[in-house]
Coordinates of C-alpha atoms in Angstrom, one line a residue:
X1 CA -0.8 -51.4 -148.0
X2 CA 2.1 -53.8 -148.3
X3 CA 3.6 -54.7 -151.7
X4 CA 2.0 -58.2 -151.5
X5 CA -1.4 -56.8 -150.8
X6 CA -1.0 -54.3 -153.5
X7 CA 0.1 -57.0 -156.0
X8 CA -2.8 -59.2 -155.2
X9 CA -5.3 -56.4 -155.6
X10 CA -3.8 -55.4 -159.0
X11 CA -3.9 -59.1 -160.2
X12 CA -7.5 -59.4 -159.2
X13 CA -8.5 -56.1 -160.9
X14 CA -6.6 -56.8 -164.1
X15 CA -8.1 -60.3 -164.3
X16 CA -11.6 -58.8 -164.2
X17 CA -10.6 -56.2 -166.7
X18 CA -9.2 -58.8 -169.2
X19 CA -12.3 -61.0 -169.0
X20 CA -14.6 -58.0 -169.3
X21 CA -12.6 -56.6 -172.3
X22 CA -12.9 -60.0 -174.1
X23 CA -16.6 -60.1 -173.5
X24 CA -17.2 -56.5 -174.6
X25 CA -15.1 -56.9 -177.7
X26 CA -17.0 -59.9 -178.9
X27 CA -20.3 -58.1 -178.3
X28 CA -19.1 -55.0 -180.2
X29 CA -17.7 -57.0 -183.2
X30 CA -20.4 -59.7 -183.5
X31 CA -23.4 -57.9 -182.0
X32 CA -24.2 -61.0 -179.9
X33 CA -22.7 -63.0 -177.0
X34 CA -23.4 -66.4 -178.6
X35 CA -20.1 -68.0 -179.7
X36 CA -18.1 -71.2 -179.3
X37 CA -17.1 -71.8 -175.7
X38 CA -13.7 -73.0 -177.0
X39 CA -13.1 -69.5 -178.3
X40 CA -13.8 -68.0 -174.9
X41 CA -11.5 -70.5 -173.2
X42 CA -8.6 -70.1 -175.6
X43 CA -8.8 -66.3 -175.8
X44 CA -9.4 -65.7 -172.1
X45 CA -6.7 -68.0 -170.9
X46 CA -4.0 -66.9 -173.3
X47 CA -4.7 -63.2 -172.9
X48 CA -5.1 -63.4 -169.1
X49 CA -1.9 -65.5 -168.6
X50 CA 0.0 -63.4 -171.1
X51 CA -1.1 -60.1 -169.5
X52 CA 0.2 -61.2 -166.0
X53 CA 3.5 -62.6 -167.4
X54 CA 4.2 -59.4 -169.4
X55 CA 3.0 -57.2 -166.5
X56 CA 5.8 -58.8 -164.4
X57 CA 8.3 -58.6 -167.2
X58 CA 7.7 -54.8 -167.8
X59 CA 7.3 -54.1 -164.1
X60 CA 3.8 -52.8 -164.5
X61 CA 2.8 -53.9 -161.0
X62 CA 5.8 -52.0 -159.4
X63 CA 4.8 -48.6 -160.6
X64 CA 3.7 -45.8 -158.2
X65 CA 0.5 -44.7 -160.0
X66 CA 0.0 -41.5 -158.0
X67 CA 3.0 -40.3 -160.1
X68 CA 2.0 -41.9 -163.4
X69 CA 2.9 -40.2 -166.6
X70 CA 3.7 -41.0 -170.3
X71 CA 6.3 -43.7 -169.3
X72 CA 3.7 -45.7 -167.5
X73 CA 1.3 -45.4 -170.4
X74 CA 4.0 -46.8 -172.7
X75 CA 4.4 -49.8 -170.4
X76 CA 0.6 -50.4 -170.6
X77 CA 0.7 -50.3 -174.4
X78 CA 3.6 -52.7 -174.5
X79 CA 1.9 -55.1 -172.1
X80 CA -1.4 -55.1 -174.0
X81 CA 0.3 -55.4 -177.4
X82 CA 2.4 -58.4 -176.2
X83 CA -0.6 -60.1 -174.7
X84 CA -2.7 -59.7 -177.9
X85 CA 0.2 -60.9 -180.1
X86 CA 0.6 -64.0 -177.9
X87 CA -3.2 -64.7 -178.0
X88 CA -3.2 -64.4 -181.8
X89 CA -0.4 -67.1 -182.0
X90 CA -2.4 -69.4 -179.7
X91 CA -5.6 -68.8 -181.7
X92 CA -3.8 -69.7 -184.9
X93 CA -2.4 -72.9 -183.5
X94 CA -5.4 -74.1 -181.5
X95 CA -8.3 -72.8 -183.5
X96 CA -6.7 -72.6 -186.9
X97 CA -8.1 -69.1 -187.2
X98 CA -7.0 -65.6 -185.9
X99 CA -9.8 -63.3 -184.9
X100 CA -8.0 -60.1 -185.8
X101 CA -10.9 -57.7 -185.3
X102 CA -11.9 -59.0 -181.9
X103 CA -8.3 -59.2 -180.8
X104 CA -7.7 -55.6 -181.9
X105 CA -10.8 -54.3 -180.1
X106 CA -9.8 -56.3 -177.0
X107 CA -6.3 -54.8 -177.1
X108 CA -7.7 -51.2 -177.3
X109 CA -10.1 -52.0 -174.4
X110 CA -7.3 -53.3 -172.3
X111 CA -5.3 -50.1 -172.8
X112 CA -8.4 -48.0 -172.0
X113 CA -9.5 -50.0 -169.0
X114 CA -6.1 -50.7 -167.4
X115 CA -4.8 -47.2 -168.1
X116 CA -8.0 -45.7 -166.9
X117 CA -8.0 -47.7 -163.7
X118 CA -4.4 -46.6 -163.0
X119 CA -4.7 -43.0 -164.0
X120 CA -8.0 -42.5 -162.1
X121 CA -6.0 -42.9 -158.9
X122 CA -3.6 -40.1 -159.9
X123 CA -6.5 -37.9 -161.0
X124 CA -8.3 -38.6 -157.7
X125 CA -5.1 -37.9 -155.7
X126 CA -4.3 -34.6 -157.6
X127 CA -7.8 -33.2 -157.7
X128 CA -9.1 -34.3 -154.3
X129 CA -6.7 -35.8 -151.8
X130 CA -3.9 -33.3 -152.2
X131 CA -6.4 -30.4 -152.3
X132 CA -7.7 -31.5 -148.9
X133 CA -4.2 -31.0 -147.5
X134 CA -3.8 -27.4 -148.9
X135 CA -4.6 -24.6 -146.6
X136 CA -2.2 -21.8 -147.7
X137 CA -3.0 -20.0 -151.0
X138 CA 0.4 -19.3 -152.5
X139 CA 1.6 -16.8 -155.1
X140 CA 4.8 -17.7 -157.0
X141 CA 7.0 -14.8 -158.2
X142 CA 8.7 -15.8 -161.4
X143 CA 7.2 -18.0 -164.2
X144 CA 10.5 -19.1 -165.5
X145 CA 12.1 -22.6 -165.2
X146 CA 12.6 -22.2 -161.4
X147 CA 9.1 -21.0 -160.8
X148 CA 7.6 -23.8 -162.9
X149 CA 9.7 -26.4 -161.0
X150 CA 8.4 -25.0 -157.7
X151 CA 4.8 -25.1 -158.9
X152 CA 5.1 -28.7 -160.2
X153 CA 6.7 -29.8 -156.9
X154 CA 4.0 -28.0 -154.9
X155 CA 1.3 -29.7 -156.9
X156 CA 2.8 -33.1 -156.5
X157 CA 4.1 -32.9 -153.0
X158 CA 1.6 -34.2 -150.5
X159 CA 3.7 -33.1 -147.5
X160 CA 3.4 -29.3 -148.2
X161 CA 0.5 -27.2 -147.2
X162 CA 1.0 -24.6 -150.0
X163 CA -1.4 -24.4 -152.9
X164 CA -0.1 -22.4 -155.9
X165 CA -2.9 -20.3 -157.3
X166 CA -1.0 -17.8 -159.5
X167 CA 2.3 -16.6 -161.1
X168 CA 3.7 -13.1 -161.2
X169 CA 6.2 -12.3 -163.9
X170 CA 7.3 -9.1 -165.6
X171 CA 7.5 -10.8 -169.0
X172 CA 4.4 -9.5 -170.7
X173 CA 4.5 -12.4 -173.2
X174 CA 3.5 -14.7 -170.4
X175 CA 0.7 -12.6 -169.0
X176 CA -2.8 -14.3 -169.1
X177 CA -1.3 -17.6 -170.0
X178 CA -1.8 -20.8 -167.9
X179 CA 1.2 -22.8 -166.8
X180 CA 0.4 -26.2 -165.2
X181 CA -3.1 -24.9 -164.9
X182 CA -1.9 -21.8 -163.0
X183 CA -2.5 -18.3 -164.5
X184 CA 0.2 -15.7 -164.9
X185 CA -1.5 -12.8 -163.4
X186 CA 0.7 -9.8 -164.2
X187 CA 4.0 -8.1 -163.3
X188 CA 5.6 -7.2 -160.0
X189 CA 3.4 -4.1 -159.7
X190 CA 0.4 -6.3 -159.4
X191 CA 1.5 -8.2 -156.3
X192 CA -0.4 -6.1 -153.8
X193 CA -3.7 -6.2 -155.7
X194 CA -3.4 -9.9 -156.6
X195 CA -2.7 -10.9 -153.0
X196 CA -5.8 -8.9 -151.9
X197 CA -8.1 -10.3 -154.6
X198 CA -7.0 -13.9 -154.3
X199 CA -6.6 -14.0 -150.5
X200 CA -3.0 -15.0 -150.8
X201 CA -1.3 -16.2 -147.6
X202 CA 2.1 -17.1 -148.8
X203 CA 4.5 -15.6 -151.5
X204 CA 7.4 -17.6 -152.9
X205 CA 10.1 -15.7 -154.8
X206 CA 11.3 -18.2 -157.4
X207 CA 13.9 -16.3 -159.4
X208 CA 17.4 -17.5 -158.4
X209 CA 19.1 -15.1 -160.8
X210 CA 17.8 -12.0 -159.1
X211 CA 20.3 -9.3 -158.2
X212 CA 20.1 -7.8 -154.7
X213 CA 18.5 -4.6 -156.1
X214 CA 15.9 -6.5 -158.0
X215 CA 15.0 -8.7 -155.0
X216 CA 14.7 -5.5 -152.9
X217 CA 12.2 -4.1 -155.4
X218 CA 10.1 -7.2 -155.3
X219 CA 10.3 -7.5 -151.5
X220 CA 9.1 -3.8 -151.1
X221 CA 6.0 -4.8 -153.0
X222 CA 5.5 -7.9 -150.9
X223 CA 5.7 -6.1 -147.6
X224 CA 2.7 -4.0 -148.7
X225 CA 0.7 -7.2 -148.1
X226 CA 0.1 -9.4 -145.1
X227 CA 1.3 -12.5 -146.9
X228 CA 4.4 -14.3 -145.6
X229 CA 7.3 -14.0 -148.1
X230 CA 9.8 -16.7 -148.7
X231 CA 12.5 -17.4 -151.3
X232 CA 13.8 -20.6 -153.0
X233 CA 17.3 -21.9 -152.4
X234 CA 19.8 -22.0 -155.2
X235 CA 18.3 -23.6 -158.4
X236 CA 21.1 -26.1 -158.6
X237 CA 20.3 -27.3 -155.1
X238 CA 16.7 -27.9 -156.2
X239 CA 17.7 -29.7 -159.4
X240 CA 20.2 -32.0 -157.7
X241 CA 17.8 -32.8 -154.9
X242 CA 19.8 -31.3 -152.1
X243 CA 16.7 -29.3 -151.0
X244 CA 13.0 -29.6 -151.8
X245 CA 10.0 -27.3 -151.8
X246 CA 9.7 -27.9 -148.1
X247 CA 12.9 -26.0 -147.6
X248 CA 12.0 -22.6 -148.7
X249 CA 13.8 -20.1 -146.6
X250 CA 12.6 -16.8 -145.3
X251 CA 14.0 -13.7 -146.9
X252 CA 16.8 -12.3 -144.8
X253 CA 17.8 -8.7 -144.3
X254 CA 21.1 -9.6 -145.9
X255 CA 19.2 -10.4 -149.1
X256 CA 18.0 -6.7 -149.3
X257 CA 21.3 -4.8 -149.1
X258 CA 20.9 -3.7 -152.7
X259 CA 24.5 -4.6 -153.6
X260 CA 26.0 -7.7 -155.2
X261 CA 28.6 -9.6 -153.1
X262 CA 32.3 -9.0 -153.4
X263 CA 34.0 -11.5 -155.7
X264 CA 37.5 -12.6 -154.7
X265 CA 40.4 -12.9 -157.1
X266 CA 41.1 -16.4 -156.0
X267 CA 44.3 -16.8 -158.1
X268 CA 46.1 -13.9 -156.5
X269 CA 44.9 -14.8 -153.0
X270 CA 46.1 -18.4 -153.4
X271 CA 49.6 -17.1 -154.2
X272 CA 49.8 -15.1 -151.0
X273 CA 48.1 -17.6 -148.6
X274 CA 48.4 -21.2 -149.9
X275 CA 51.1 -23.0 -147.9
X276 CA 51.9 -19.8 -145.9
X277 CA 51.6 -19.1 -142.2
X278 CA 48.7 -16.7 -141.4
X279 CA 47.9 -15.1 -138.1
X280 CA 44.5 -13.6 -137.2
X281 CA 44.1 -11.5 -134.1
X282 CA 40.6 -11.4 -132.6
X283 CA 40.0 -14.8 -134.3
X284 CA 37.1 -15.6 -131.9
X285 CA 35.1 -12.5 -132.9
X286 CA 32.4 -12.3 -135.6
X287 CA 34.7 -10.7 -138.2
X288 CA 37.9 -12.5 -137.1
X289 CA 36.3 -16.0 -137.2
X290 CA 34.8 -15.4 -140.6
X291 CA 38.3 -14.2 -141.9
X292 CA 39.6 -17.6 -140.6
X293 CA 36.9 -19.5 -142.4
X294 CA 37.6 -17.6 -145.7
X295 CA 41.4 -18.0 -145.3
X296 CA 41.1 -21.8 -144.6
X297 CA 39.6 -22.2 -148.1
X298 CA 43.0 -21.3 -149.6
X299 CA 44.9 -24.0 -147.7
X300 CA 47.5 -22.1 -145.6
X301 CA 50.2 -24.2 -144.0
X302 CA 49.3 -22.9 -140.6
X303 CA 46.5 -20.6 -139.3
X304 CA 47.2 -19.0 -135.9
X305 CA 44.0 -18.2 -134.1
X306 CA 44.8 -15.5 -131.6
X307 CA 42.4 -14.0 -129.1
X308 CA 41.8 -13.3 -125.4
X309 CA 38.5 -15.2 -125.0
X310 CA 39.2 -18.9 -124.5
X311 CA 35.6 -20.0 -125.3
X312 CA 35.4 -18.2 -128.6
X313 CA 38.9 -19.3 -129.7
X314 CA 38.0 -22.9 -128.8
X315 CA 34.7 -22.7 -130.7
X316 CA 36.3 -21.5 -133.9
X317 CA 39.2 -24.0 -133.6
X318 CA 36.8 -26.9 -133.3
X319 CA 34.6 -25.6 -136.2
X320 CA 37.6 -25.2 -138.5
X321 CA 39.0 -28.6 -137.6
X322 CA 35.7 -30.2 -138.4
X323 CA 35.1 -28.2 -141.6
X324 CA 38.6 -28.7 -143.0
X325 CA 39.4 -32.2 -141.6
X326 CA 40.5 -33.4 -145.0
X327 CA 43.0 -30.7 -145.4
X328 CA 46.6 -30.5 -144.0
X329 CA 46.1 -27.1 -142.4
X330 CA 47.5 -26.8 -138.9
X331 CA 45.1 -24.8 -136.7
X332 CA 46.9 -23.3 -133.7
X333 CA 44.9 -21.5 -131.0
X334 CA 46.8 -18.8 -129.0
X335 CA 45.2 -17.2 -125.9
X336 CA 46.9 -13.7 -125.6
X337 CA 46.2 -10.0 -125.0
X338 CA 47.3 -7.7 -127.7
X339 CA 48.0 -5.1 -125.0
X340 CA 50.9 -7.4 -123.9
X341 CA 53.8 -6.2 -126.1
X342 CA 56.2 -9.0 -124.9
X343 CA 53.6 -11.7 -125.6
X344 CA 53.0 -10.3 -129.2
X345 CA 56.8 -10.4 -129.8
X346 CA 56.9 -14.0 -128.5
X347 CA 54.0 -15.1 -130.7
X348 CA 55.6 -13.5 -133.8
X349 CA 58.9 -15.1 -133.0
X350 CA 57.4 -18.5 -132.4
X351 CA 55.2 -18.8 -135.5
X352 CA 56.9 -16.4 -138.0
X353 CA 53.7 -15.6 -139.9
X354 CA 53.8 -14.4 -143.5
X355 CA 50.5 -12.4 -143.2
X356 CA 48.8 -10.9 -140.2
X357 CA 45.1 -9.9 -140.2
X358 CA 44.5 -7.6 -137.2
X359 CA 40.8 -7.9 -136.3
X360 CA 41.0 -7.5 -132.5
X361 CA 39.5 -4.2 -131.2
X362 CA 36.9 -2.6 -129.1
X363 CA 34.1 -1.6 -131.4
X364 CA 31.0 -0.7 -129.3
X365 CA 30.5 3.1 -129.6
X366 CA 28.5 3.9 -126.3
X367 CA 30.8 1.6 -124.2
X368 CA 33.9 3.3 -125.4
X369 CA 32.4 6.7 -124.7
X370 CA 32.2 5.6 -121.1
X371 CA 35.6 3.9 -121.1
X372 CA 37.9 5.9 -123.4
X373 CA 41.1 4.6 -121.7
X374 CA 40.1 1.0 -122.7
X375 CA 39.7 2.1 -126.3
X376 CA 43.2 3.6 -126.2
X377 CA 44.7 0.5 -124.6
X378 CA 43.1 -2.0 -126.9
X379 CA 42.6 -0.1 -130.2
X380 CA 45.7 2.0 -130.3
X381 CA 48.3 0.4 -128.0
X382 CA 47.2 -3.1 -129.0
X383 CA 47.5 -2.2 -132.7
X384 CA 50.9 -0.7 -132.1
X385 CA 52.1 -3.8 -130.2
X386 CA 51.0 -6.2 -133.0
X387 CA 52.3 -3.9 -135.7
X388 CA 55.8 -3.6 -134.0
X389 CA 56.0 -7.3 -133.5
X390 CA 55.1 -8.0 -137.1
X391 CA 57.6 -5.5 -138.4
X392 CA 60.4 -6.8 -136.1
X393 CA 59.9 -10.4 -137.3
X394 CA 59.6 -9.7 -141.0
X395 CA 55.9 -10.3 -141.6
X396 CA 55.3 -9.7 -145.3
X397 CA 51.8 -8.0 -145.0
X398 CA 49.9 -6.6 -142.1
X399 CA 46.2 -5.8 -142.6
X400 CA 44.3 -3.8 -140.0
X401 CA 40.5 -3.8 -139.9
X402 CA 39.2 -0.3 -139.4
X403 CA 35.7 1.4 -139.6
X404 CA 33.7 4.0 -141.4
X405 CA 33.5 5.6 -138.0
X406 CA 37.1 6.6 -138.3
X407 CA 36.1 9.3 -140.9
X408 CA 35.5 12.6 -139.2
X409 CA 34.9 10.8 -136.0
X410 CA 32.5 12.0 -133.3
X411 CA 33.1 9.0 -131.0
X412 CA 36.0 7.6 -129.0
X413 CA 35.8 4.4 -130.9
X414 CA 36.0 6.1 -134.2
X415 CA 38.8 8.4 -133.0
X416 CA 40.9 5.5 -131.8
X417 CA 40.4 3.7 -135.0
X418 CA 41.5 6.7 -137.0
X419 CA 44.6 7.1 -134.9
X420 CA 45.3 3.4 -135.2
X421 CA 45.2 3.9 -139.0
X422 CA 47.8 6.6 -138.6
X423 CA 50.0 4.3 -136.6
X424 CA 49.7 1.6 -139.3
X425 CA 50.4 4.1 -142.1
X426 CA 53.4 5.5 -140.2
X427 CA 54.8 1.9 -139.6
X428 CA 54.7 1.4 -143.4
X429 CA 57.0 4.3 -144.0
X430 CA 59.9 2.7 -142.0
X431 CA 59.3 -1.0 -142.3
X432 CA 59.8 -3.7 -144.9
X433 CA 56.4 -5.1 -143.9
X434 CA 53.5 -3.8 -146.1
X435 CA 51.0 -2.1 -143.7
X436 CA 47.5 -1.4 -144.8
X437 CA 44.1 -0.6 -143.3
X438 CA 40.6 -1.8 -144.5
X439 CA 37.7 0.4 -143.8
X440 CA 34.1 -0.6 -144.1
X441 CA 30.6 0.1 -142.6
X442 CA 28.3 -1.8 -140.2
X443 CA 28.4 -5.6 -140.4
X444 CA 25.1 -7.4 -140.4
X445 CA 25.2 -10.3 -137.9
X446 CA 28.2 -9.2 -135.9
X447 CA 27.9 -9.1 -132.2
X448 CA 27.7 -5.3 -132.2
X449 CA 25.1 -5.1 -135.1
X450 CA 21.7 -3.6 -134.6
X451 CA 20.1 -6.6 -136.2
X452 CA 20.3 -9.0 -133.2
X453 CA 18.9 -6.2 -131.0
X454 CA 16.0 -5.7 -133.3
X455 CA 15.3 -9.4 -133.4
X456 CA 15.3 -9.7 -129.6
X457 CA 12.9 -6.7 -129.4
X458 CA 10.6 -8.2 -132.0
X459 CA 10.6 -11.6 -130.2
X460 CA 9.5 -9.8 -127.0
X461 CA 6.6 -8.1 -128.9
X462 CA 8.3 -4.8 -129.4
X463 CA 8.7 -1.9 -129.6
X464 CA 11.8 -1.8 -131.8
X465 CA 14.0 1.1 -130.7
X466 CA 15.6 3.4 -133.3
X467 CA 17.7 6.3 -132.2
X468 CA 16.6 8.8 -134.9
X469 CA 14.3 8.6 -138.0
X470 CA 17.0 10.0 -140.2
X471 CA 19.8 7.8 -139.0
X472 CA 21.5 6.1 -142.0
X473 CA 24.3 3.6 -142.2
X474 CA 26.3 1.6 -144.8
X475 CA 25.8 -2.2 -144.3
X476 CA 27.6 -5.3 -145.4
X477 CA 27.5 -9.0 -144.5
X478 CA 30.2 -10.7 -142.4
X479 CA 31.5 -12.8 -145.4
X480 CA 31.7 -9.7 -147.6
X481 CA 33.7 -7.8 -144.9
X482 CA 36.0 -10.8 -144.5
X483 CA 36.6 -11.2 -148.2
X484 CA 37.5 -7.5 -148.5
X485 CA 40.1 -7.9 -145.8
X486 CA 41.6 -10.9 -147.5
X487 CA 41.6 -9.2 -150.9
X488 CA 43.2 -6.1 -149.4
X489 CA 46.1 -8.1 -148.1
X490 CA 46.8 -9.3 -151.6
X491 CA 46.4 -5.9 -153.3
X492 CA 48.5 -4.1 -150.7
X493 CA 51.5 -2.0 -151.8
X494 CA 51.9 -0.4 -148.4
X495 CA 50.3 2.5 -146.6
X496 CA 46.9 2.4 -148.3
X497 CA 43.4 2.6 -146.7
X498 CA 41.2 0.3 -148.7
X499 CA 37.5 1.1 -148.8
X500 CA 34.7 -1.2 -150.1
X501 CA 32.2 0.2 -152.6
X502 CA 29.2 -0.4 -150.3
X503 CA 26.4 0.8 -152.5
X504 CA 23.7 3.0 -151.1
X505 CA 23.4 3.7 -147.4
X506 CA 20.3 2.3 -145.6
X507 CA 18.0 4.2 -143.2
X508 CA 17.9 2.4 -139.9
X509 CA 14.2 2.8 -139.6
X510 CA 13.7 1.2 -143.0
X511 CA 15.9 -1.7 -141.8
X512 CA 13.7 -2.0 -138.7
X513 CA 10.5 -2.0 -140.8
X514 CA 11.9 -4.7 -143.2
X515 CA 12.9 -6.9 -140.2
X516 CA 9.5 -6.5 -138.6
X517 CA 7.8 -7.5 -141.9
X518 CA 10.3 -10.4 -142.4
X519 CA 9.3 -11.7 -139.0
X520 CA 5.7 -11.9 -140.0
X521 CA 4.4 -8.9 -138.1
X522 CA 3.0 -5.5 -139.1
X523 CA 4.7 -2.3 -137.9
X524 CA 1.5 -1.5 -136.0
X525 CA 1.7 -4.8 -134.0
X526 CA 5.4 -4.3 -133.0
X527 CA 5.8 -0.5 -133.0
X528 CA 8.9 1.7 -133.5
X529 CA 10.1 3.9 -130.8
X530 CA 12.7 6.7 -131.3
X531 CA 15.1 7.1 -128.4
X532 CA 17.4 9.8 -129.5
X533 CA 21.0 9.6 -130.6
X534 CA 23.5 8.1 -128.2
X535 CA 26.8 9.7 -127.1
X536 CA 29.3 9.7 -130.0
X537 CA 26.7 8.8 -132.7
X538 CA 26.4 10.5 -136.1
X539 CA 23.3 10.6 -138.2
X540 CA 25.3 9.4 -141.2
X541 CA 28.6 7.8 -141.8
X542 CA 31.3 8.5 -144.4
X543 CA 33.9 6.1 -145.9
X544 CA 36.6 8.6 -147.0
X545 CA 37.4 12.2 -146.3
X546 CA 37.5 14.5 -149.3
X547 CA 41.3 14.7 -149.1
X548 CA 41.6 10.9 -148.9
X549 CA 39.6 10.1 -152.0
X550 CA 41.8 8.3 -154.6
X551 CA 41.5 8.5 -158.3
X552 CA 41.2 4.8 -159.1
X553 CA 39.9 1.4 -158.0
X554 CA 42.3 -1.6 -157.7
X555 CA 39.4 -4.0 -157.7
X556 CA 35.8 -3.6 -159.0
X557 CA 34.5 -3.1 -155.5
X558 CA 37.5 -1.6 -153.7
X559 CA 38.7 2.0 -153.6
X560 CA 42.1 3.2 -152.4
X561 CA 42.3 6.2 -150.1
X562 CA 45.3 8.5 -150.2
X563 CA 47.5 9.0 -147.1
X564 CA 46.6 12.1 -145.2
X565 CA 48.7 13.9 -142.6
X566 CA 49.9 11.6 -139.7
X567 CA 50.3 13.0 -136.2
X568 CA 52.6 10.4 -134.7
X569 CA 54.3 12.5 -132.1
X570 CA 50.8 13.6 -130.8
X571 CA 49.7 10.0 -130.8
X572 CA 52.7 9.0 -128.8
X573 CA 52.0 11.8 -126.3
X574 CA 48.4 10.5 -125.8
X575 CA 49.6 6.9 -125.3
X576 CA 52.2 8.1 -122.8
X577 CA 49.9 10.2 -120.7
X578 CA 46.3 8.8 -121.1
X579 CA 46.3 7.1 -117.7
X580 CA 46.7 10.5 -116.0
X581 CA 43.9 12.2 -117.9
X582 CA 40.2 12.1 -116.8
X583 CA 37.7 10.6 -119.2
X584 CA 36.5 13.9 -120.6
X585 CA 39.9 15.3 -121.2
X586 CA 41.0 12.0 -122.9
X587 CA 37.9 12.0 -125.0
X588 CA 38.5 15.6 -126.2
X589 CA 42.1 15.0 -127.0
X590 CA 41.4 11.9 -129.0
X591 CA 38.6 13.5 -131.0
X592 CA 40.6 16.7 -131.6
X593 CA 43.6 14.8 -132.9
X594 CA 41.6 12.4 -135.1
X595 CA 39.9 15.4 -136.7
X596 CA 43.2 17.1 -137.4
X597 CA 42.8 19.7 -134.7
X598 CA 46.3 19.6 -133.2
X599 CA 46.8 21.3 -129.9
X600 CA 49.9 23.3 -129.2
X601 CA 51.2 21.2 -126.3
X602 CA 54.6 19.9 -125.4
X603 CA 55.2 16.5 -127.2
X604 CA 56.7 13.4 -125.7
X605 CA 58.2 10.6 -127.7
X606 CA 57.8 7.3 -126.0
X607 CA 58.4 3.6 -126.8
X608 CA 55.6 1.1 -126.3

């Protein structure tokens, strides 16, 4: 219905209401319909014309009555009062008498009839039309301000198919109360029974202040049911209108890590990065690209994006230029192999970086078991090349990204990472550059993460493959890992191995179950298949050896490991002779040295 059609309809309805109100008021006050025709003419014309004039003045005809509330009622009162006051003036002038009782009753009837006609539409809409659109019975977790906001929007929003039927809240003072006509049914421990009894199809977690551990507890109760579980965006986004109830997001595995995110010391980082030249190797990878995003927030003068894959470097360059187009940061892509020592020297000489973040490495455990020589070339020789070039050209800080697999390694990848840590720590002893390593666990969302594999398997209908039912790992998100790396560069004194406090380790099978549930399936539908541990895999990972554990934290979430014995001569001997070894011999030598089992063999000192 157009505005003109709507306006014509309201004028017609209101005219009938005004005339009816005048007639009924006379009947109620006088008990008869017999009266002077002149009274009817004066009263009807003045009240009718006044009503339409004041309706336009107070914008009564422009209101959307399906959302009517107290504000609209006040406008009706003002319109009726102004109309009756005008009629009383005209009665006094034209009839020499003011019929106060009849005018008062007429005014009350106007408010009743006009207000009733308007609010009836909202009642009809709320109780009938919107209910017709509902088809998903929804349980809201949290009866606080966010939960109430969600419920109110769901009740009003005609575009959503969610019908709120109950609240869950651990505050016992709210139990058995009704909020917006919706009952608070109990605490989190009641979720399973409430979903079953009320045939709930959708659960919305509406507590934005939840910690990761608290969210995990709630989600573990939710996955006992068949209901789909979603979570609201940030409360400020809802309040500012950036998102609506139609933009609930699914709970992600990252939400369930059970650990609060790392918080950066922005002031200290700004001092080391703002207006400085920063170089990131492996800038096109999942970790390297996120490091670049985080660094760009602190407005470096130049950000050098170094990598060997032209497509990935181009992608992160375009993304950063678009995201930070209003800044003065110069983003410089460099296609180069870290195994090329001359190229690394040339890059350092050309750009003279203040800080280097070394993220380039081979990280895939089974592939490196099959190709140990490539792990040596990329992880060890590549690190040595970049570190030598950084030291030679006076870089202030060099931060190497390592792995928890470097602790008591059982894989080639872990062994080469541990030996790379030794290279970096040894470089710190003889250089003005501060060399440090940052060690953390598995990264959710990275290319080598188990999560993308699980998602692909679930999309194909399963089964999800898990190597062993007792396999456990530490997990973190890509932004967390990147923040740790950046923070370590600021905290570095030289020679340290920084380790993130990663909370409790997670069983891989539990991760698989959660991901299946988050995808809307049951474990029975998808299935879990155990395939056995792969070459080089451990059932559990460690973050520090016993002899490496330091006595203090330099940051609420960061530990410092002590320097252990470095086998630089032995490392140089492997680098000098790895090409002449077969794969098994090279693998054995790497693992023995990384685990402090030094063979009594002639040593060779070489320059790379």
